[in-house]
Coordinates of C-alpha atoms in Angstrom, one line a residue:
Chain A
X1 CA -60.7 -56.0 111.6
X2 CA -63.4 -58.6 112.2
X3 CA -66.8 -57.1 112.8
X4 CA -67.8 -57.4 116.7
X5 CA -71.6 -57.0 117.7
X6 CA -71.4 -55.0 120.5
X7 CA -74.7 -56.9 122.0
X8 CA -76.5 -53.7 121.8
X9 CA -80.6 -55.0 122.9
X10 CA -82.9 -52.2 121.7
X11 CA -85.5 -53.3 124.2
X12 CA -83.2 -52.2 127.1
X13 CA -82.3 -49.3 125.5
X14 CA -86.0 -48.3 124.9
X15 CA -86.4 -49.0 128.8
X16 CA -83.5 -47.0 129.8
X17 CA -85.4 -44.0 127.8
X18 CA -82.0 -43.6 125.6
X19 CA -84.9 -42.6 122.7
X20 CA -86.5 -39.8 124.1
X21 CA -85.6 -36.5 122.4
X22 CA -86.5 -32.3 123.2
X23 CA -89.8 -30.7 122.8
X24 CA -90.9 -30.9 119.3
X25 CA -90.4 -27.1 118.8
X26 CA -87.2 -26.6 119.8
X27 CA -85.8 -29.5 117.2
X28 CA -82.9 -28.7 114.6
X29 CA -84.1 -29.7 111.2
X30 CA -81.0 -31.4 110.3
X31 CA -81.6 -34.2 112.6
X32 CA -85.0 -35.2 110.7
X33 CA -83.2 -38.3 109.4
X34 CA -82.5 -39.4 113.1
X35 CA -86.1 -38.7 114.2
X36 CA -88.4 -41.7 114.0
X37 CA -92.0 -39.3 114.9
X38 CA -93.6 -37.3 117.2
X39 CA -95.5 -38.1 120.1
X40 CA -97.2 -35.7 122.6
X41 CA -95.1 -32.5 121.3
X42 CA -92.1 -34.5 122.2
X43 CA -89.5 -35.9 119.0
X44 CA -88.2 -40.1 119.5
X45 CA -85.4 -40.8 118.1
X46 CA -85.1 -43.8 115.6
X47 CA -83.5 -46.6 117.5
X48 CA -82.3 -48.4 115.0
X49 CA -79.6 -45.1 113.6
X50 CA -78.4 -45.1 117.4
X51 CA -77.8 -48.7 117.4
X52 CA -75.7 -48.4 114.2
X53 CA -73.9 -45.5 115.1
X54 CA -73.4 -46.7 118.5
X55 CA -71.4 -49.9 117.2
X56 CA -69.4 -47.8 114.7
X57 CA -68.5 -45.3 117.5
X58 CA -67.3 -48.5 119.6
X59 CA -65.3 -50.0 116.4
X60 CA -63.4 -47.0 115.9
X61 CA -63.1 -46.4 119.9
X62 CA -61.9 -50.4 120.0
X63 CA -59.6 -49.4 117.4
X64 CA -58.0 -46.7 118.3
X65 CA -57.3 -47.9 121.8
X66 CA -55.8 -51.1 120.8
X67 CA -53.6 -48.5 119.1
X68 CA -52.3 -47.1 122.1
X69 CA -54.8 -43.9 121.0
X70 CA -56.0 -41.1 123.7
X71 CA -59.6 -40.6 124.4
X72 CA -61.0 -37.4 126.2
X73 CA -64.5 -37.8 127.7
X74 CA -66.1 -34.5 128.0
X75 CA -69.4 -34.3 129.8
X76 CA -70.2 -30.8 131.7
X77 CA -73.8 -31.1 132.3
X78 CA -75.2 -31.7 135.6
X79 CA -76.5 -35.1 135.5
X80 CA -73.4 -36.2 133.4
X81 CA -70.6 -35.1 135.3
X82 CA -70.4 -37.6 138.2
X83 CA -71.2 -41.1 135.6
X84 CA -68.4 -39.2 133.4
X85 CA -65.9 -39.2 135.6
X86 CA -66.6 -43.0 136.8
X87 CA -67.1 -44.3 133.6
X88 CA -63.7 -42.7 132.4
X89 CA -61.8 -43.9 135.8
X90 CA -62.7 -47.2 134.7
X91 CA -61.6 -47.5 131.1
X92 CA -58.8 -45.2 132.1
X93 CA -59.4 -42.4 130.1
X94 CA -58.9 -38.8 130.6
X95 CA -62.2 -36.8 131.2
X96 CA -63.4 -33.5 131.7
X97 CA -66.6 -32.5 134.1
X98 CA -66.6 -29.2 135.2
X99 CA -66.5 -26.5 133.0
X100 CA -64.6 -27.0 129.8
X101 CA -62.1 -23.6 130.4
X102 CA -61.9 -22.1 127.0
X103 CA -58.8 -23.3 124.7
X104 CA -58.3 -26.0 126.5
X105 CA -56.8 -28.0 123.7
X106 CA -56.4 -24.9 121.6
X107 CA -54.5 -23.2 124.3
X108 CA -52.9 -26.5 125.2
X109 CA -49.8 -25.3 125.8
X110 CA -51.0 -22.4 128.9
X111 CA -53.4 -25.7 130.3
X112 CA -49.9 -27.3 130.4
X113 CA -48.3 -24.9 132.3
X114 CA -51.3 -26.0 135.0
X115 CA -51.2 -29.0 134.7
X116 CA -47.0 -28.7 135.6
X117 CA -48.6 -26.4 138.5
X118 CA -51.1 -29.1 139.5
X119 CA -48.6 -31.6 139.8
X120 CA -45.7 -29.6 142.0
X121 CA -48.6 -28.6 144.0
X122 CA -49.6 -32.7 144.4
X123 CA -45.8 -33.4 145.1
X124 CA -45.7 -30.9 147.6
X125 CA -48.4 -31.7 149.2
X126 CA -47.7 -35.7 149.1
X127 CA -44.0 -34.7 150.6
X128 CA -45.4 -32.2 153.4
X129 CA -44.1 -29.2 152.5
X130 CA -47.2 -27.4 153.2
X131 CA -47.6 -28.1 156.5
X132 CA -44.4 -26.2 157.3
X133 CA -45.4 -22.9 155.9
X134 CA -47.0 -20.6 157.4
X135 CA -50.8 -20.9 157.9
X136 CA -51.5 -18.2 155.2
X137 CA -50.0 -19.3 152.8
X138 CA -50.6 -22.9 153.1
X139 CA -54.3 -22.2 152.8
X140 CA -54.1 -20.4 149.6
X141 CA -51.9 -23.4 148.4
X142 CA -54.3 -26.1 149.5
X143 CA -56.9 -23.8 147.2
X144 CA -55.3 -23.8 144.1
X145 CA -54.9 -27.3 144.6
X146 CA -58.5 -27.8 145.5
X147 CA -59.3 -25.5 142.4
X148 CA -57.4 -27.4 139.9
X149 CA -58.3 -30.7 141.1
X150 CA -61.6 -29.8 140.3
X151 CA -61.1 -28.6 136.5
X152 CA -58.4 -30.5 135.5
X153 CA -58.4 -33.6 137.8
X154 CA -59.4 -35.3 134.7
X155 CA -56.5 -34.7 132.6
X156 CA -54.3 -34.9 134.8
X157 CA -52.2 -37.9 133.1
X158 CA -53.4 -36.0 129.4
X159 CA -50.0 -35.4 128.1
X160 CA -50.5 -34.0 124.6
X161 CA -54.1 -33.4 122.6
X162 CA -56.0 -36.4 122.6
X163 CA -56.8 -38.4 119.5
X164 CA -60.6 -38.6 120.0
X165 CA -63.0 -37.1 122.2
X166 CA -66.1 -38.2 123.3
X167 CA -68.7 -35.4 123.9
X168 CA -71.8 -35.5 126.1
X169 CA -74.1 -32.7 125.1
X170 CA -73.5 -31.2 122.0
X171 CA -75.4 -28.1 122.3
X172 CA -73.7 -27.6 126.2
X173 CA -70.4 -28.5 125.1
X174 CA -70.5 -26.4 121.6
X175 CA -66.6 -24.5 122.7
X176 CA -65.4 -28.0 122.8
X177 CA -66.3 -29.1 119.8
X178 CA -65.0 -26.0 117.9
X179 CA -62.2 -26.4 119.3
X180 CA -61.7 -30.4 118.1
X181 CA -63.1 -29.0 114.8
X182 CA -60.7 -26.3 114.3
X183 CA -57.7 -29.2 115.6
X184 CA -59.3 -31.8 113.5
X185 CA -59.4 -34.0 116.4
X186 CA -62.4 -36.7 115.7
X187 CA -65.3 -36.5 118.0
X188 CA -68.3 -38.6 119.1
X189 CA -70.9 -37.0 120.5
X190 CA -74.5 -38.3 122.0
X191 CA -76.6 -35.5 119.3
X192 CA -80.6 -34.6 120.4
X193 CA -82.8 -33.6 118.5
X194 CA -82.1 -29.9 118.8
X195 CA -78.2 -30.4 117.9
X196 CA -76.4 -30.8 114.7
X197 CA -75.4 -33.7 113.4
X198 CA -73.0 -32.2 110.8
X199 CA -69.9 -30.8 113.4
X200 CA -69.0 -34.0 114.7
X201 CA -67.7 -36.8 113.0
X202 CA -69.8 -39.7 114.8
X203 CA -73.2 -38.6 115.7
X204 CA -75.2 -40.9 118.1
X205 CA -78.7 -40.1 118.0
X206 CA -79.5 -40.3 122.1
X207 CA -81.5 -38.7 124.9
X208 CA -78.8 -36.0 126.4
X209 CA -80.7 -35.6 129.6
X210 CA -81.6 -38.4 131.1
X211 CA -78.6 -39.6 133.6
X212 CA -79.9 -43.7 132.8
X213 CA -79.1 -42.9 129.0
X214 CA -76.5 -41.0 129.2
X215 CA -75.0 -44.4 131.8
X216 CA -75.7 -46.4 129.1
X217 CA -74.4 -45.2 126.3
X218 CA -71.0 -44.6 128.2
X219 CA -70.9 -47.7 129.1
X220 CA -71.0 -49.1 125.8
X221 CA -68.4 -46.8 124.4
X222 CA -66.0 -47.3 127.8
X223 CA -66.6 -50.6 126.8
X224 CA -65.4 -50.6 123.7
X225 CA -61.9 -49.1 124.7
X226 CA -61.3 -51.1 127.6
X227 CA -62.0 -53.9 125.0
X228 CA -59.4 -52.5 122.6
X229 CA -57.2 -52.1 124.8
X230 CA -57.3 -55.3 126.5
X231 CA -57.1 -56.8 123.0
X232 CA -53.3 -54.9 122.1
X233 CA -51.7 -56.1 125.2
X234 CA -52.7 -59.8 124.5
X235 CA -51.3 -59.6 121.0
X236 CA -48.1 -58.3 122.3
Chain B
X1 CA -83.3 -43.8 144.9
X2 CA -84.7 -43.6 141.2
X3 CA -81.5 -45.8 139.3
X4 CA -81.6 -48.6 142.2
X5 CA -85.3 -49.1 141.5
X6 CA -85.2 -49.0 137.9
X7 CA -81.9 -51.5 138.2
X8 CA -84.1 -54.0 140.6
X9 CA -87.1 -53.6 138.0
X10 CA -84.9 -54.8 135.1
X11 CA -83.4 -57.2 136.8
X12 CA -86.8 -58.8 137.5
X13 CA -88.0 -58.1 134.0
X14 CA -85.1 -59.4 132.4
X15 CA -85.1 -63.1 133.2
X16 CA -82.4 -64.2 130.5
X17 CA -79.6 -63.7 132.3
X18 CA -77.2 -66.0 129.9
X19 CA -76.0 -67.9 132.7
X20 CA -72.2 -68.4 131.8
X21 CA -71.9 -72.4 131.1
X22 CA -68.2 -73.4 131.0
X23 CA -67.6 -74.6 127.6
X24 CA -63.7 -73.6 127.5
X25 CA -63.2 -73.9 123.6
X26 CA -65.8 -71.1 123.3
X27 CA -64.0 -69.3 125.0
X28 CA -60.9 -70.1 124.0
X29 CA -61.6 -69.1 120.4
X30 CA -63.0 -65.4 121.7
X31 CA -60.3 -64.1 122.6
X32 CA -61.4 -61.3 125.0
X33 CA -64.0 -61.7 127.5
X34 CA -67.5 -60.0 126.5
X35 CA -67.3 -57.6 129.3
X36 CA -64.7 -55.1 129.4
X37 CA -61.4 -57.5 129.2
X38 CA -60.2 -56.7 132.6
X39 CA -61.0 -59.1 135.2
X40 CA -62.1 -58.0 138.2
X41 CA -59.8 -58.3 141.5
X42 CA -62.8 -60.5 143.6
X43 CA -62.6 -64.4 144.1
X44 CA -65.9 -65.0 141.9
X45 CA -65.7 -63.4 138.7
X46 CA -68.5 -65.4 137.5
X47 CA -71.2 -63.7 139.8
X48 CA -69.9 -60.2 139.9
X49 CA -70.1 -59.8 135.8
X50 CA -73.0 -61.6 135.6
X51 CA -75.2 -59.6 137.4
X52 CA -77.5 -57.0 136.7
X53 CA -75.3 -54.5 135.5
X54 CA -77.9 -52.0 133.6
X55 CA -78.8 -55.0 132.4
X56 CA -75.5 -56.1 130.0
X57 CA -76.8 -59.4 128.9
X58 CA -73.6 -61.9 128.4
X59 CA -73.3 -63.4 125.3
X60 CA -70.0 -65.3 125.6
X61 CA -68.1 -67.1 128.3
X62 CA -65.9 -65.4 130.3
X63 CA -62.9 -67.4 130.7
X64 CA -61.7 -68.6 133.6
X65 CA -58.0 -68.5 133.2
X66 CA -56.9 -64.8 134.8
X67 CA -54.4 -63.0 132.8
X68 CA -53.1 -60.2 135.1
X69 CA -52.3 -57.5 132.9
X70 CA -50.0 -54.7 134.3
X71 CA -50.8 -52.0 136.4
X72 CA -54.7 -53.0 134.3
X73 CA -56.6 -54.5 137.6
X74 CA -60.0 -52.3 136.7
X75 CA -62.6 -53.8 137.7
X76 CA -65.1 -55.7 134.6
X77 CA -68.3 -54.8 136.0
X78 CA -69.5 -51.1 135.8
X79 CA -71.7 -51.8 139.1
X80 CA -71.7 -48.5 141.3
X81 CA -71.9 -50.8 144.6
X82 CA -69.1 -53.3 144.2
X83 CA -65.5 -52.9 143.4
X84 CA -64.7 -49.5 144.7
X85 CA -61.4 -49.1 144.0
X86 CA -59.1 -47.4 146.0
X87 CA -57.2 -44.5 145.1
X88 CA -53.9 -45.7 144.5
X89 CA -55.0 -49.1 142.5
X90 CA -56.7 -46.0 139.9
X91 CA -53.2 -44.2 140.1
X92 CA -51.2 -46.6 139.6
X93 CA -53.4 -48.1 136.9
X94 CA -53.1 -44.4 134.8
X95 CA -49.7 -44.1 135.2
X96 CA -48.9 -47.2 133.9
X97 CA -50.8 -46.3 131.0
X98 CA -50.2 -42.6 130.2
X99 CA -46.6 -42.7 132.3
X100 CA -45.9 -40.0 135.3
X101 CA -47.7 -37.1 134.8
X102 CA -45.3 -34.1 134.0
X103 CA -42.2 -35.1 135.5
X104 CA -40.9 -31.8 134.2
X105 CA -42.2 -29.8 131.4
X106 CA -40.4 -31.0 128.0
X107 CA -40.1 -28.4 126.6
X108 CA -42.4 -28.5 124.0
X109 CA -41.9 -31.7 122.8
X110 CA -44.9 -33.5 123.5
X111 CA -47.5 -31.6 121.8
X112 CA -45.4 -32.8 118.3
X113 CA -47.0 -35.8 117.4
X114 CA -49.8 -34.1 117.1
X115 CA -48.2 -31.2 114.6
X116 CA -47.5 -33.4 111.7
X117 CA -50.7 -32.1 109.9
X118 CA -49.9 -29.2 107.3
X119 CA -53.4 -27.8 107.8
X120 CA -53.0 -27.5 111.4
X121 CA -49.6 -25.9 111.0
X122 CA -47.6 -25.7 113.8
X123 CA -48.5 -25.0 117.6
X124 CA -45.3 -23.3 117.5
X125 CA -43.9 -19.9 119.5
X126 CA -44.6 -21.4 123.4
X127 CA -42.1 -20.5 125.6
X128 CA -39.6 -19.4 124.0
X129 CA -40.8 -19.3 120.5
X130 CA -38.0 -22.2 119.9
X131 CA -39.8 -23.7 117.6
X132 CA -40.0 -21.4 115.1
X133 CA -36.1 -21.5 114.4
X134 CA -37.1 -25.3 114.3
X135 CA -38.2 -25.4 110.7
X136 CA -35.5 -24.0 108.2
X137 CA -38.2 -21.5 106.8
X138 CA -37.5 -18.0 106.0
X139 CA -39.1 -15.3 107.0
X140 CA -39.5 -11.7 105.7
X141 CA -41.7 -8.9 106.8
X142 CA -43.1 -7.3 104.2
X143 CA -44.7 -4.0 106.6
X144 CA -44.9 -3.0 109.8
X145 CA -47.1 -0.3 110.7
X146 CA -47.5 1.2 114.2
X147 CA -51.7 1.3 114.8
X148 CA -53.5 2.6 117.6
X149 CA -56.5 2.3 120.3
X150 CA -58.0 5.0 121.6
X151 CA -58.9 4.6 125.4
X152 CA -60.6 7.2 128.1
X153 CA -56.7 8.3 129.0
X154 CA -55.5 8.4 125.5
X155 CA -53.7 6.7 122.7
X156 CA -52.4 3.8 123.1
X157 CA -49.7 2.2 120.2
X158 CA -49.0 -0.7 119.2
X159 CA -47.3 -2.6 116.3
X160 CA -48.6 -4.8 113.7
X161 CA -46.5 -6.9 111.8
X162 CA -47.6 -8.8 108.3
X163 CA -44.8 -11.7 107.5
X164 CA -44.6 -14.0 104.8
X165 CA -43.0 -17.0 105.3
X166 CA -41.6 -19.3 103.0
X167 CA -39.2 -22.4 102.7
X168 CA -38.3 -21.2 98.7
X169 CA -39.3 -25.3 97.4
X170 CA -43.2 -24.3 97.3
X171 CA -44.6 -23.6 100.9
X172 CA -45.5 -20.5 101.8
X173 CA -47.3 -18.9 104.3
X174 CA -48.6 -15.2 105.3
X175 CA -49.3 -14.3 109.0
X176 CA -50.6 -11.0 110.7
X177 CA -49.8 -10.4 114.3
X178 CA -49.5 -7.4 116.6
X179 CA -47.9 -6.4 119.7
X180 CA -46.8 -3.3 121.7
X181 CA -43.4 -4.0 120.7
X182 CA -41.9 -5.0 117.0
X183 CA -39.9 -7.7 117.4
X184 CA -42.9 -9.5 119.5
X185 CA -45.3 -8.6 117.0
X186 CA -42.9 -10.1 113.6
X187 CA -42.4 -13.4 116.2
X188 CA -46.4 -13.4 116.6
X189 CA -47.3 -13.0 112.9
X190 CA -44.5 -15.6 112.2
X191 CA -46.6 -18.4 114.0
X192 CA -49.6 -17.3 113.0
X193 CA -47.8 -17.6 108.9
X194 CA -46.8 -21.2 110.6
X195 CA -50.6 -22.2 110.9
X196 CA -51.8 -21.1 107.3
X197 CA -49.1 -22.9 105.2
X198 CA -50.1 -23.4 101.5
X199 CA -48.2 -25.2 98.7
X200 CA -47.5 -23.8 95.6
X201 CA -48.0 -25.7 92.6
X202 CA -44.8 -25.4 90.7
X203 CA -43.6 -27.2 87.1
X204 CA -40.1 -28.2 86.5
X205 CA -39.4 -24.9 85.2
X206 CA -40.0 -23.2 88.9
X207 CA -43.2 -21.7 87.2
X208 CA -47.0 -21.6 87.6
X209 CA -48.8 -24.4 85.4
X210 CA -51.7 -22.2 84.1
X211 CA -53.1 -18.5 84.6
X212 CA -54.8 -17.7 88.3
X213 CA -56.6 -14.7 89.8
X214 CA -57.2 -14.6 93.1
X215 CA -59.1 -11.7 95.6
X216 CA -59.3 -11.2 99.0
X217 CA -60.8 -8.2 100.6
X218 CA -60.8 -5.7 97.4
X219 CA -57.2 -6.8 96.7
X220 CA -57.4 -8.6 93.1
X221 CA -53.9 -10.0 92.1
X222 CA -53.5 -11.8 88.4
X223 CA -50.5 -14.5 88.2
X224 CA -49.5 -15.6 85.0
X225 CA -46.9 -18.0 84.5
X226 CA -43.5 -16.9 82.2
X227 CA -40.6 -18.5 80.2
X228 CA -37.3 -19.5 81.7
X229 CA -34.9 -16.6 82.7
X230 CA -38.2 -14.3 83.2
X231 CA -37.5 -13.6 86.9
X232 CA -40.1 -12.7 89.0
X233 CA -41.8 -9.5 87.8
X234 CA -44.6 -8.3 90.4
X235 CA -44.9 -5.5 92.9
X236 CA -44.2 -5.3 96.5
X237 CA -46.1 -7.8 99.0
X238 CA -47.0 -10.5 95.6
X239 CA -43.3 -10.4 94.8
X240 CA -42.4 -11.3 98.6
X241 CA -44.7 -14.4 98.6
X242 CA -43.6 -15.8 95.4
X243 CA -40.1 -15.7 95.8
X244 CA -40.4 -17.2 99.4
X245 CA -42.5 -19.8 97.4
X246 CA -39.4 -21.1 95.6
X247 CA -41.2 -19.6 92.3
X248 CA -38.4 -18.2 89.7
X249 CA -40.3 -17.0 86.9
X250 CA -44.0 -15.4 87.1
X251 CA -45.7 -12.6 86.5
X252 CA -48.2 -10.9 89.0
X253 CA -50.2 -7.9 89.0
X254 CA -52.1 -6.3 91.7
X255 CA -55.5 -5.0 90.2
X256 CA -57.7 -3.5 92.7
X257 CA -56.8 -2.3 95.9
X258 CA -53.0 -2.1 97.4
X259 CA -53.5 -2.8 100.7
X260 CA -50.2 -5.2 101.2
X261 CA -51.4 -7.6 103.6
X262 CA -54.4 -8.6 101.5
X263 CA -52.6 -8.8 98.3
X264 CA -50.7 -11.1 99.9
X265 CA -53.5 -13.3 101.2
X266 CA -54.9 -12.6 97.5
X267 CA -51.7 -14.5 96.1
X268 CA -52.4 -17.3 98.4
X269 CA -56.2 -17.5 97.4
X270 CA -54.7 -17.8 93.5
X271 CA -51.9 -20.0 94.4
X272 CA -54.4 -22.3 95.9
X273 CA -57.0 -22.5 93.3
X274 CA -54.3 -23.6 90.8
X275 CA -54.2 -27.0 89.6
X276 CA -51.1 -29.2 88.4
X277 CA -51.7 -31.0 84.9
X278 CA -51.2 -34.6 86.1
X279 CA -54.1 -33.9 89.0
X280 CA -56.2 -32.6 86.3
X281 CA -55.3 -35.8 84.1
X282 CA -55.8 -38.1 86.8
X283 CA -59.1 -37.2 87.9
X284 CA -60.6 -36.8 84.3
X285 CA -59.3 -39.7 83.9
X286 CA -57.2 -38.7 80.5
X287 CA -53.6 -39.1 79.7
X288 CA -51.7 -35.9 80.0
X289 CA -51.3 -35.4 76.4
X290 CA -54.9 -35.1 75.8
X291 CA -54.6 -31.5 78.0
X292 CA -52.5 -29.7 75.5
X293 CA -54.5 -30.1 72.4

């Protein structure tokens, strides 16, 4: 696989604040390799980590896609979730920004049953149906669809478990990566300072908060798929 | 708002744009554009990638010669204000990729690519637990006792179930599961056996290659391999799991307490700490021979 250089400029990631990290007291000790100092009682992360583990994040995502691999982006937090879901809808991956319901992938097979729900409930609404019933009962239609559009309007094409996941917040999202753990799905996650680098398989040291970080860092790893996958269907 | 002004302040600070010169073998030899190898659907490529996108800096060419990729129109740039894209352009663009979502449910099939793993076991028992007659495993319950919670309005029963499973050529399995009624509670415990699958290492002689103990809970169990024609000689839930492991001649003993369930989690603990001479050989880095001195 020839080595790519994934033009990350550290300058631009320094002004996009991707190197801010928590408060200083609320850090998790096993991220001290990650943390460049201390300034003003808050932790900066060394650049230099998130610019390595950034480009081997994007070679295994560049990978994996030109592999015909599935990616799941999960991103609950507040300022994630709308720059999740756009960055996702662009490299056409599946992507999860509301709450992450519990078993999602471990319970995979009751989220299917939803998902089969979701989809009569699009059919029927594409075809009309609805409008024919009665008024009652085409409201509480029209709210289950409105309900699971929201949760799982992301995974809506997400036939089986994915093949790597791509997690926000570490410490927000801390279900979802138990639940990769305990699948052995791969995940890359964007670790602070006051997460643990040792549950996920790719850390990349990065400011979790900020929506301009978060923005760019997705845009590097979307990327990086779209890249891959771009790259299989010209070989073909 | 805050991302529009710190997008115009960039774009102001950052004055090497690398304006994309057209030098075609450049491009010719990099096979995918820099930016995110779908081209966008507007006449001028060029401009739209070029610009300030959160600052991307172009290193490469993007080549001019527009290779329309099916159902893949997305757009290259990630800019929020061009290139909306409309609803059935993203739709079409996912189902060409993933395929219709959930035509009809097939029945179970799809989550099986990702079941090949031993350590993951198998997802097994959805609808209609088919796929736990998938695998030609067999099962055997070695107790089922009927345990209770107590609630405000009484006592309420239920069944738990303790199941070894085993395919006799040196996987086995042991699974707990409970239910109000039996046969629900063996099916439970049988994909829960499905999902803690161990192999037992076995010499030609259907026999253990050294001595193991193994404890779980307060259960302690002792296996010892034996000589051809020995026959499995152990007590009730150790003798289950090693004839469901394929094993022919062994002896077992359960030291401590007799609590089946753990005895049989014991074995598996023992079984699992056991090591087969050529591993041992290989990773010492000594011929076999050397072992038996």
């Amino acid at each position: 696989m020839k080595q790519k250089s994934w033009n990350i400029n550290l300058e631009e990631v320094m002004q996009v604040g991707v190197h801010f990290g928590h408060q200083a007291r609320k850090w998790n000790p096993k991220m001290a390799s990650y943390i460049f100092t201390e300034r003003k009682g808050i932790h900066i992360l060394n650049l230099t980590q998130t610019a390595r583990f950034l480009s081997e994040a994007c070679d295994l995502l560049a990978n994996a896609s030109s592999k015909g691999k599935q990616v799941l982006i999960v991103g609950t937090k507040y300022q994630a979730a709308d720059l999740v879901a756009s960055a996702s809808i662009k490299a056409r991956c599946h992507y999860i920004n509301q709450k992450w319901l519990g078993g999602m992938l471990t319970n995979w097979s009751t989220i299917e049953k939803r998902l089969q729900r979701f989809k009569d409930l699009e059919n029927k609404e594409k075809t009309g149906v609805l409008n024919q019933l009665p008024k009652k009962e085409a409201a509480t239609l029209k709210r289950q669809l409105v309900q699971l559009r929201k949760y799982l309007g992301g995974i809506k094409y997400m036939t089986s478990l994915p093949d790597i996941v791509i997690i926000i917040d570490q410490q927000k999202e801390i279900t979802a990566i138990n639940e990769c753990i305990t699948l052995g799905i791969p995940t890359i996650c964007l670790v602070d300072t006051d997460c643990d680098p040792d549950l996920t398989d790719i850390p990349i040291p990065a400011n979790d908060d900020a929506r301009a970080s978060i923005r760019w860092i997705l845009n590097k790893l979307t990327l990086a798929i779209s890249e891959g996958r771009y790259n299989s269907i010209e070989t073909e | 708002m805050a991302s529009n002004a710190m997008l115009a302040n960039r774009m102001a600070a950052a004055p090497s744009m690398a304006v994309p010169s057209c030098s075609p073998t450049s491009a010719a030899l990099e096979a995918s554009p820099r930016v995110c190898g779908v081209l966008a659907r507007s006449a001028a490529p060029v401009i739209s990638l070029n610009s300030a996108m959160w600052g991307i800096k172009l290193q490469k060419v993007i080549p001019t010669k527009w290779v329309k990729v099916g159902g893949l129109n997305a757009v290259a740039a990630y800019d929020d204000d061009e290139e909306e894209e409309a609803e059935e352009d993203i739709t079409a663009a996912y189902e060409a990729l993933y395929g219709k979502a959930f035509e009809g449910l097939s029945k179970g099939s799809s989550g099986d690519e990702n079941l090949s793993d031993d350590s993951r076991g198998k997802r097994g028992g959805d609808r209609r637990g088919s796929k736990n007659s998938e695998d030609k495993m067999e099962e055997r319950v070695v107790q089922i006792r009927r345990v209770t919670k107590v609630v405000k309005g009484g006592k309420q029963m239920s069944f738990r179930a303790v199941v070894v499973i085993g395919d006799k050529k040196g996987t086995v399995g042991v699974g707990v599961g409970s239910a109000k009624e039996v046969i629900t509670a063996v099916q439970k415990s049988a994909t829960d056996a499905r999902r803690h699958l161990v192999t037992v290492p076995m010499t030609k002689y259907l026999t253990f290659p050294h001595r193991a103990d193994g404890d779980y809970g307060a259960a302690k169990v002792m296996l010892r391999p034996a000589a051809t024609g020995t026959g499995v000689i152990a007590g009730g839930a150790v003798r289950v799991v090693l004839e469901l492991a394929g094993v022919e001649n062994a002896l077992g003993k359960e030291l401590g307490s007799k609590n089946p369930l753990n005895n049989a989690r014991a074995v598996v603990e023992a079984v699992g700490k056991m090591k087969q001479f050529r591993d041992v050989a290989r990773d010492r880095g000594i011929p076999m021979e050397e072992l038996w001195k």
